[in-house]
Tab-separated table of C-alpha atoms and ligand atoms in Angstrom:
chain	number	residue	atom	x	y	z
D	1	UNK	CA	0.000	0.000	0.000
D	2	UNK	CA	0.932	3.408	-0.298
D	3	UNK	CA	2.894	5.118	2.620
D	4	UNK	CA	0.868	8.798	3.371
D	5	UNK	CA	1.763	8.674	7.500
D	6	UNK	CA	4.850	10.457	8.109
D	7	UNK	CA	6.934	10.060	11.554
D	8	UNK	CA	9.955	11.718	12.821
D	9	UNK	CA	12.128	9.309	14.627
D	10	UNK	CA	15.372	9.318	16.705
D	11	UNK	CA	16.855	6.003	15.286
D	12	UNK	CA	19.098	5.750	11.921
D	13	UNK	CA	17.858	4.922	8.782
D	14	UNK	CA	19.170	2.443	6.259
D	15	UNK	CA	18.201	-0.498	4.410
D	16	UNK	CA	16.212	-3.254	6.240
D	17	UNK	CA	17.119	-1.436	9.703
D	18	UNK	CA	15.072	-2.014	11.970
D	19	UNK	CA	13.006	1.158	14.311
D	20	UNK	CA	11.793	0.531	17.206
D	21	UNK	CA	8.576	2.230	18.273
D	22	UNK	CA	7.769	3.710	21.331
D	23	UNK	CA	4.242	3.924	23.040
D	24	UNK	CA	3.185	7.036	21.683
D	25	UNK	CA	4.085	5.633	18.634
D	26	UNK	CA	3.087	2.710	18.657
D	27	UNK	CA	-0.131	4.302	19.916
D	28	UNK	CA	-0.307	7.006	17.023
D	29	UNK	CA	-0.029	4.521	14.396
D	30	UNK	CA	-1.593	1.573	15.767
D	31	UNK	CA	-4.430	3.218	18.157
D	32	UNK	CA	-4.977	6.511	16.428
D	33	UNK	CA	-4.440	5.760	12.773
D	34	UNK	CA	-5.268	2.016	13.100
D	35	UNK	CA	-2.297	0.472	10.922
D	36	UNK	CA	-1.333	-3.038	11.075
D	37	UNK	CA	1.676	-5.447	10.546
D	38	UNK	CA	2.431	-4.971	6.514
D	39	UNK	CA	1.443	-1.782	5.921
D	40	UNK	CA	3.600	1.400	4.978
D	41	UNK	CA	4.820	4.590	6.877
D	42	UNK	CA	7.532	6.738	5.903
D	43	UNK	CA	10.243	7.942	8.098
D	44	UNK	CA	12.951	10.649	8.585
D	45	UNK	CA	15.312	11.745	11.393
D	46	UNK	CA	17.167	15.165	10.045
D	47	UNK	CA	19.497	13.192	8.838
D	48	UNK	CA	19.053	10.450	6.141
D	49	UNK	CA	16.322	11.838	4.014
D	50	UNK	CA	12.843	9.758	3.812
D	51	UNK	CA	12.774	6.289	4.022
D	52	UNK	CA	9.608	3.682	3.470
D	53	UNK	CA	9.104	1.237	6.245
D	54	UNK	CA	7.127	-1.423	6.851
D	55	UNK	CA	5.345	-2.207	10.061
D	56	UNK	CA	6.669	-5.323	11.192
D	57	UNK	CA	5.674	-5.638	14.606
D	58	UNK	CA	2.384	-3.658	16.074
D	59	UNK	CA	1.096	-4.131	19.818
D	60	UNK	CA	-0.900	-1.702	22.413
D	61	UNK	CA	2.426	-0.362	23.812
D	62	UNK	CA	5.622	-0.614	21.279
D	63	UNK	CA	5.967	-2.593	18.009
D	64	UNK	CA	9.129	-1.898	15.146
D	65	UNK	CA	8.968	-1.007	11.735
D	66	UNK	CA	11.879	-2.323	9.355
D	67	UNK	CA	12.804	0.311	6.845
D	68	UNK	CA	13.089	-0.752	2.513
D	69	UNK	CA	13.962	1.557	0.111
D	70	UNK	CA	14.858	5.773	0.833
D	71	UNK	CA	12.151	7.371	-0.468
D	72	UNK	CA	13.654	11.160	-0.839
D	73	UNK	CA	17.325	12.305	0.139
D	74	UNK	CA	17.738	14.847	2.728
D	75	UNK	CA	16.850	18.282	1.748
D	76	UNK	CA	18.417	20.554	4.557
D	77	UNK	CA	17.166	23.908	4.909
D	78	UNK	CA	18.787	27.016	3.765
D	79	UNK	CA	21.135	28.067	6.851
D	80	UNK	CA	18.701	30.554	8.456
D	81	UNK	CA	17.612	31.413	11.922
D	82	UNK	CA	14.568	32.725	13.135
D	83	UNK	CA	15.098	34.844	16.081
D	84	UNK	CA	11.518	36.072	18.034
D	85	UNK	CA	10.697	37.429	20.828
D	86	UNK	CA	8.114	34.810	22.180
D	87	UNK	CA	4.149	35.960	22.844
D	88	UNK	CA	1.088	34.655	23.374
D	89	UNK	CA	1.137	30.855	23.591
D	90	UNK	CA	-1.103	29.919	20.797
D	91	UNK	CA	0.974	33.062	18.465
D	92	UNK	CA	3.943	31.339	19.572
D	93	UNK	CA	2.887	28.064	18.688
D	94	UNK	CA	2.119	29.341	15.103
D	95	UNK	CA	5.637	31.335	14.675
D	96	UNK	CA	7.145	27.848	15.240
D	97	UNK	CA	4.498	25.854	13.296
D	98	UNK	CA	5.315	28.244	10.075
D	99	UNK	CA	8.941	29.038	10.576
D	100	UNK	CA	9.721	25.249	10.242
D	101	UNK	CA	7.382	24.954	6.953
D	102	UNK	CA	9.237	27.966	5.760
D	103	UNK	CA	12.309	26.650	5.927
D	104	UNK	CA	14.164	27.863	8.987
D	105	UNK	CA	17.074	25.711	10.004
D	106	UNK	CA	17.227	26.267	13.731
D	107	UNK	CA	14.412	28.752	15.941
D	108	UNK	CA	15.585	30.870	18.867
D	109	UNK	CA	13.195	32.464	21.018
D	110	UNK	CA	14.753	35.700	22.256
D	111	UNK	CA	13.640	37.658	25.266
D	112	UNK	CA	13.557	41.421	24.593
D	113	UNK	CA	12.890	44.438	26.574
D	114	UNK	CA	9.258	44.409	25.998
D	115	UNK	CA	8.682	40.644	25.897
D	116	UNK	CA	6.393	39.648	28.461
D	117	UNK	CA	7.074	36.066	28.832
D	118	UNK	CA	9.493	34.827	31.025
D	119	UNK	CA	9.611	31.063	30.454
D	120	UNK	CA	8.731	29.037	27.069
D	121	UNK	CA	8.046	25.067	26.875
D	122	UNK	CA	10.968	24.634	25.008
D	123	UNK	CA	9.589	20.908	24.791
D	124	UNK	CA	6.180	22.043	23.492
D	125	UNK	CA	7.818	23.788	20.940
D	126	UNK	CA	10.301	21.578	19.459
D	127	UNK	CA	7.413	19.095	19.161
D	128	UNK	CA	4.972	21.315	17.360
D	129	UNK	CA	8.620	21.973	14.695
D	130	UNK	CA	8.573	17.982	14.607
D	131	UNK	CA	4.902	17.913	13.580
D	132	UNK	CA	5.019	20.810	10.856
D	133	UNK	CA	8.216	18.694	9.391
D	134	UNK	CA	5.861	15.250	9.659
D	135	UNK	CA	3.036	17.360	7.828
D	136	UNK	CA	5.150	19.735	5.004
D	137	UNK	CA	6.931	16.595	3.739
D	138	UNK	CA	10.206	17.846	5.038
D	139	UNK	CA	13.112	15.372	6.231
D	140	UNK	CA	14.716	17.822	8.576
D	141	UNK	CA	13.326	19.174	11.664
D	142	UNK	CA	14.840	22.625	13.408
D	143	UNK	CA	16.242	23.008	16.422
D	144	UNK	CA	13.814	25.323	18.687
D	145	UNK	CA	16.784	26.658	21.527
D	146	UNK	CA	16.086	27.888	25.112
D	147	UNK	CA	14.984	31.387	26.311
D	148	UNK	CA	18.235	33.644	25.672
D	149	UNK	CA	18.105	37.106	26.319
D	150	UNK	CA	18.713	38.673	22.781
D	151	UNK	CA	21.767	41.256	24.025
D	152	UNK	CA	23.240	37.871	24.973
D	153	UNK	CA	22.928	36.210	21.948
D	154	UNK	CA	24.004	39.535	19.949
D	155	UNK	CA	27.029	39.318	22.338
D	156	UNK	CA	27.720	35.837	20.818
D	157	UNK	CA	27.298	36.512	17.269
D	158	UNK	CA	29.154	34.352	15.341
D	159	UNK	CA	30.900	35.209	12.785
D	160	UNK	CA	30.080	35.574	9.130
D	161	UNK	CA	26.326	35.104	10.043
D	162	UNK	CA	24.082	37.971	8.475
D	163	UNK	CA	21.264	39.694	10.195
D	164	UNK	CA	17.802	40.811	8.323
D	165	UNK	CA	16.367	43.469	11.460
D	166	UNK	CA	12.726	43.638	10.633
D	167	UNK	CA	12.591	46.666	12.539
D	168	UNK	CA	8.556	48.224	12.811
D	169	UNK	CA	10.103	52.267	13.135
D	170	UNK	CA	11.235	51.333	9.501
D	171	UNK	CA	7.277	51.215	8.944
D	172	UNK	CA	6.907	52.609	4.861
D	173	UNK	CA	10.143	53.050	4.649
D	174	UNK	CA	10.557	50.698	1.821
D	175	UNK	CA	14.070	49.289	2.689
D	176	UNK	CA	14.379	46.339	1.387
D	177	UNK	CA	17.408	43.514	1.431
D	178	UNK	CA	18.761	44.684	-1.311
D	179	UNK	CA	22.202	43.303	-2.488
D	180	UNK	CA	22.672	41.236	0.658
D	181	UNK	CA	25.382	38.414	0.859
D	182	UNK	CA	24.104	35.175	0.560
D	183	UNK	CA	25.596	32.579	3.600
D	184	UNK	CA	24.542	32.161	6.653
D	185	UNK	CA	21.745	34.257	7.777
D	186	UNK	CA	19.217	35.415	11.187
D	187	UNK	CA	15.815	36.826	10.806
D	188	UNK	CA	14.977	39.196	14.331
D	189	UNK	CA	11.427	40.149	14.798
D	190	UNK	CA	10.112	41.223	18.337
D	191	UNK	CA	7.702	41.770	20.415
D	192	UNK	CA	4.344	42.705	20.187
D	193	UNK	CA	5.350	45.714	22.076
D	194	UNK	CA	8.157	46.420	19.301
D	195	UNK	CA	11.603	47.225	20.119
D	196	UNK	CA	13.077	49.529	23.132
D	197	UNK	CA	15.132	52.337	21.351
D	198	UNK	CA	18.481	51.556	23.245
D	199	UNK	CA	18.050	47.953	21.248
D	200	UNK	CA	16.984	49.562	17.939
D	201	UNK	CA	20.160	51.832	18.626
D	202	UNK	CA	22.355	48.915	18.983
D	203	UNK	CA	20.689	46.494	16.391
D	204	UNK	CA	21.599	49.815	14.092
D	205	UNK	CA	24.750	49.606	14.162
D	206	UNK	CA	26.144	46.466	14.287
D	207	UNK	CA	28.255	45.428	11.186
D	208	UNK	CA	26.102	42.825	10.387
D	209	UNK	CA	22.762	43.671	10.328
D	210	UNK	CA	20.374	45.085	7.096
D	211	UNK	CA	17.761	46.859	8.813
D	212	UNK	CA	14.262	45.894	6.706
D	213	UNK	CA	10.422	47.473	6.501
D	214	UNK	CA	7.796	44.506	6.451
D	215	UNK	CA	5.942	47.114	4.342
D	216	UNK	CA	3.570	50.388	5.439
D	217	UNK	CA	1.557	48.989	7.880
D	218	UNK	CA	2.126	47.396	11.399
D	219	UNK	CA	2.097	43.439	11.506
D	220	UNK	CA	1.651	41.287	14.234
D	221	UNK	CA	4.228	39.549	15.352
D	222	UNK	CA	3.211	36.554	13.987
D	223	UNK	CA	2.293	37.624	10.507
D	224	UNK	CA	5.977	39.271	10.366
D	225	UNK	CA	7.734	36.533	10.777
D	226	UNK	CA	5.935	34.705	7.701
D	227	UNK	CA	6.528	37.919	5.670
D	228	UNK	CA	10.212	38.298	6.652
D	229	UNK	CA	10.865	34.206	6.088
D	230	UNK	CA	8.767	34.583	2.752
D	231	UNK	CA	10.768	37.553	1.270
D	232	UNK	CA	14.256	36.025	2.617
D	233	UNK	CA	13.511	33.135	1.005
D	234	UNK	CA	12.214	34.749	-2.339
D	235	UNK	CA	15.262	36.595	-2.391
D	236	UNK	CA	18.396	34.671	-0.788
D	237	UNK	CA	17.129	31.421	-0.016
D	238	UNK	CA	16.210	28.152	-1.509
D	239	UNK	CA	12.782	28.330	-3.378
L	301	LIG	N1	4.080	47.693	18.972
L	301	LIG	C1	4.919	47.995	17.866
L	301	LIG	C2	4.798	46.932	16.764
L	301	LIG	C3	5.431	45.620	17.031
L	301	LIG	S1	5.073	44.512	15.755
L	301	LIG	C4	4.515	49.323	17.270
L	301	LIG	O1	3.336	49.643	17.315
L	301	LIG	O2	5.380	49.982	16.708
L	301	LIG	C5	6.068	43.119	16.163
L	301	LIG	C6	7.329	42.961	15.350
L	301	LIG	O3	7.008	42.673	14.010
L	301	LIG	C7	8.218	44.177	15.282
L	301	LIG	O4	9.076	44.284	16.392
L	301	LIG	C8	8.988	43.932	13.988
L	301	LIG	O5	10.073	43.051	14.191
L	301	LIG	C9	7.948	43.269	13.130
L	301	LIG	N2	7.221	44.203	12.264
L	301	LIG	C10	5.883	44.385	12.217
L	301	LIG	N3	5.536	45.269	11.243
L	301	LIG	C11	6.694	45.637	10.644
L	301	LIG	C12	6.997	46.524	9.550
L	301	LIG	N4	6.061	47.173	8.875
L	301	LIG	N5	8.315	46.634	9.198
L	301	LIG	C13	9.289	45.987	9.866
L	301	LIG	N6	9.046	45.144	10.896
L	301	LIG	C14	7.760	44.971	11.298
C-alpha cells in the first residue's frame, strides 16, 4: 500500500534497519491511525532523508517497523535562523508551526525588553517543529533553543552570520534587502510591544545587520515573521 503517515524518529535509517517504536508511537499509528503489521509509513530523522518502512511488529504499547527503500534524500534547509521574541502561547505556537514549513534551520526564542514572557516550553515547541516537518513533507526538523536574552545572543554573534532586522520604526520606509550576501543568515522580529530604542540603537549599528520594513503597515508579530521568512527566502534562499 501506499505510505501517506509520516513520523519523525530518533533512530538511523538504512536499508532493512530495523526502528523501534515507542508507546506514543506505537499508539499514534496503531491506536490513532489504526495500521497493522504490513502496511507502509515513511520515516525521517534530520538526517538520512525519507525512508519507506514497513510495520513489522504492532502491539498496544511498542511494536518496530523495518525500513526498505529511501524514499527522498535529505533536503536541509537554507542556513537561516529565526530569532523572536516569544508571545502569546497559541501566536507562539504558530511562529514555530510556520517558521519550520518555511524553511528555517534552527528557531531561537529571544527575550527582549518588551517581551512579556518569562519562560517558554521549550519541549512544546520543538514538538509542534517535529509535527510541521511530519506534515510539510520535510526530512529535517529545526532546532527550537532555550529562552536567551537577545543582548546575549548579539554578544555571541558568530561570525560571518548575516542579520535581516525587521525593525517596525522602519514602517513605509521601503528598505528592502537589497544586495545582501548570501551565507549564513538570522531573521529578528520582536515583540508585540516592538523594540526599546536603546536595542533599535544597537541592532543599528552592528556590522552585520540590514535593517528591513515589512511594508507600510504594522504586523503582528506573527504575521511578520511569515513575511520576513517569505521575502528572505524569495530573495536569498532556496525556493
Ligand atoms: N508595537 C509595535 C509593533 C510591534 S510589531 C509598534 O506599534 O510599533 C512586532 C514585530 O514585528 C516588530 O518588532 C517587527 O520586528 C515586526 N514588524 C511588524 N511590522 C513591521 C513593519 N512594517 N516593518 C518591519 N518590521 C515589522
Amino acid at each position: 500500500m501506499t505510505a501517506k503517515i509520516r513520523l519523525c524518529v530518533d533512530q538511523p535509517l538504512g536499508e532493512a534497519q530495523s526502528v523501534p517504536l515507542s508507546r506514543d508511537q506505537a499508539h499514534y499509528l496503531f491506536g490513532v491511525m489504526r495500521l497493522g503489521v504490513g502496511d507502509a509509513v515513511l520515516l525521517f530523522n534530520s538526517r538520512d532523508g525519507e525512508w519507506r518502512a514497513e510495520v513489522v511488529e504492532a502491539g498496544k504499547r511498542g511494536g518496530a517497523l523495518r525500513c526498505e527503500v529511501q524514499t527522498r534524500g535529505l533536503q536541509m534547509p537554507p542556513d537561516l535562523w529565526l530569532l523572536f521574541a516569544p508571545i502569546k502561547k497559541a501566536r507562539t505556537d504558530f511562529i514555530v508551526e510556520k517558521a519550520t514549513e518555511m524553511g528555517a534551520a534552527r528557531i531561537l526564542p529571544v527575550q527582549t525588553e518588551f517581551t512579556n514572557a518569562e519562560r517558554i516550553r521549550q519541549e512544546r515547541l520543538q514538538a509542534h517543529a517535529v509535527e510541521a516537518a511530519e506534515q510539510c513533507g520535510g526530512t529535517y526538523v529545526p532546532e527550537v533553543t532555550g529562552l536567551q536574552k537577545l543582548d546575549r545572543v548579539l554578544d555571541a554573534w558568530p561570525e560571518g552570520r548575516q542579520l535581516m532586522f525587521c525593525d517596525e520604526a522602519e514602517v513605509g520606509a521601503g528598505r528592502v534587502l537589497g544586495s545582501a550576501p548570501r551565507g549564513p543568515w538570522a531573521i529578528l522580529i520582536g515583540p508585540e510591544g516592538g523594540f526599546s530604542e536603546r536595542e533599535r540603537a544597537r541592532l543599528h549599528d552592528l556590522a552585520f545587520s540590514h535593517v528591513v520594513s515589512l511594508g507600510p503597515r504594522i504586523l503582528r508579530a506573527d504575521t511578520a515573521a511569515v513575511a520576513a521568512l517569505t521575502l528572505w527566502q524569495q530573495h536569498l534562499g532556496d525556493w
